[in-house]
Amino acid sequence: MRKVYRKLVFLFIFFILCVFFFHIKWPIKLFSLANSQNSVTHEHRRAIMKSFCEQNNLTNSFFVLNKKVAAQLYVEHSHKFIYCEVPKVGCSNWKRIILLLNESLGLTVNKLEKYDVHLSPFLIKFSSYPPSIQTQLLASYTKVMVTRHPLERVVSAYRDKFLHKNNPYYSTTIANIIKRRVRKNKNFTENITFEEFARYIVLQNPQYADTHWKPMYLLCDPCKIHYDIIGKLETIKQDADFVLKAIGAPKNLSYTNKKFHSNEARTNDQIGRHYLETLPPSLFRQLMKVYSVDFTMFEYINTLNPMLSNK
Ligand SMILES: *[C@@H]1O[C@H](CO)[C@@H](O)[C@H](O)[C@H]1NC(C)=O
Ligand SMILES: *[C@@H]1O[C@H](CO)[C@@H](O)[C@H](O)[C@H]1NC(C)=O
Ligand SMILES: *[C@@H]1O[C@H](CO)[C@@H](O)[C@H](O)[C@H]1NC(C)=O
Ligand SMILES: *[C@@H]1O[C@H](CO)[C@@H](O)[C@H](O)[C@H]1NC(C)=O
Ligand SMILES: *[C@@H]1O[C@H](CO)[C@@H](O)[C@H](O)[C@H]1NC(C)=O
């Protein structure tokens, strides 16, 4: 009897040690379980953000909203909806929804098909209101932001802006700035590589980074703006439904996950890893550091880490 008891104690200690050494595995499981319960998930995401802000003294009692943050926000009055735009995270789809929500515009999904929503004069910018109105809007409207795996977003920005020639501002102007800054041989004919792009990002002050690769927490400042819903691109179908329900959108309105370069594969885990594997380990670590707040605040487990991936 004593022997059996001892064995049990031994097994128990072994189990605890296993959990201790492989503890990273546990939150992943818990998190994917939570995903099946929408409102629980959203409560959880908000709680994580709130405690992060408090622990790092980022929650200011006085309200001064950065002008750049105000410029990311769009307002839809008929459903009391405020959306923070995070480029490379399905923002055109959300802008389309904002336009469809305003019934007096008489727009339809078909009419918007061939329309560049980013140029729409009907999107109402939060920054167009004086501070006193801004405070009122933030206090009474449903505020939403949507996030994505930080490094997958960087890869997506690289593919979209530097591997296509349809936007010369990036493929020429910004590309030349990057080449001047990081290219060792001064041959400017070759396209910028993902490694050069990563080197440029880590040299930059993230506050002044382009919105397509600026860290998400700097774009939307979730410590000042208490978002009601944090969506994730990884679970966008459920999250978008949750948002639409929360703001009382018409039943026939749904989120469509459209892509600009529709003939190409969307940047996913596998494509992300392919690019990240081209980075030397030290550069990879520096890049991780730039987005470390995004990783923690929005709970992204580092699934794209090529050093951790077991091939
Ligand atoms: C936050 O502020 C408190 C009190 O002022 C201080 O003790 C603490 O060290 C600060 N934490 C950080 C991360 O700056
Ligand atoms: C609908 O859009 C028009 C044009 O931008 C705007 O004047 C109007 O206030 C919007 N309506 C609502 C309810 O937001
Ligand atoms: C640069 O990228 C463009 C677009 O992907 C491609 O057409 C072109 O061949 C590339 N140029 C070089 C020198 O690799
Ligand atoms: C620059 O790179 C291109 C493409 O690799 C090559 O054809 C060209 O000879 C290079 N120019 C110089 C000055 O090295
Ligand atoms: C939803 O239905 C209403 C009324 O039937 C219609 O006016 C509107 O265009 C529809 N919206 C969409 C996005 O199909």
PDB file of C-alpha atoms in Angstrom, residues 33-45 228-232 235-243 245:
ATOM      1  CA  LEU A  33     -11.925  26.669 -26.057  1.00  0.00           C
ATOM      2  CA  ALA A  34     -12.971  30.176 -25.101  1.00  0.00           C
ATOM      3  CA  ASN A  35     -13.393  31.031 -28.776  1.00  0.00           C
ATOM      4  CA  SER A  36     -16.527  28.972 -29.008  1.00  0.00           C
ATOM      5  CA  GLN A  37     -18.244  31.234 -26.501  1.00  0.00           C
ATOM      6  CA  ASN A  38     -18.444  34.638 -28.110  1.00  0.00           C
ATOM      7  CA  SER A  39     -19.243  36.992 -25.283  1.00  0.00           C
ATOM      8  CA  VAL A  40     -16.934  35.173 -22.864  1.00  0.00           C
ATOM      9  CA  THR A  41     -14.134  35.602 -25.415  1.00  0.00           C
ATOM     10  CA  HIS A  42     -14.785  39.304 -25.783  1.00  0.00           C
ATOM     11  CA  GLU A  43     -14.959  39.861 -22.030  1.00  0.00           C
ATOM     12  CA  HIS A  44     -11.664  38.014 -21.730  1.00  0.00           C
ATOM     13  CA  ARG A  45      -9.947  40.057 -24.448  1.00  0.00           C
ATOM     14  CA  ASP A 228     -16.226  47.488 -26.499  1.00  0.00           C
ATOM     15  CA  ILE A 229     -15.223  44.782 -28.931  1.00  0.00           C
ATOM     16  CA  ILE A 230     -11.790  43.591 -30.048  1.00  0.00           C
ATOM     17  CA  GLY A 231     -12.193  41.480 -33.146  1.00  0.00           C
ATOM     18  CA  LYS A 232      -9.492  39.266 -34.589  1.00  0.00           C
ATOM     19  CA  THR A 235     -11.852  34.538 -36.016  1.00  0.00           C
ATOM     20  CA  ILE A 236     -13.382  37.259 -38.165  1.00  0.00           C
ATOM     21  CA  LYS A 237     -16.566  35.437 -39.148  1.00  0.00           C
ATOM     22  CA  GLN A 238     -17.766  35.035 -35.538  1.00  0.00           C
ATOM     23  CA  ASP A 239     -16.333  38.383 -34.446  1.00  0.00           C
ATOM     24  CA  ALA A 240     -17.933  40.357 -37.292  1.00  0.00           C
ATOM     25  CA  ASP A 241     -21.299  38.699 -36.594  1.00  0.00           C
ATOM     26  CA  PHE A 242     -20.886  39.644 -32.953  1.00  0.00           C
ATOM     27  CA  VAL A 243     -20.201  43.284 -33.881  1.00  0.00           C
ATOM     28  CA  LYS A 245     -25.452  42.066 -33.748  1.00  0.00           C
TER      29      LYS A 245
END
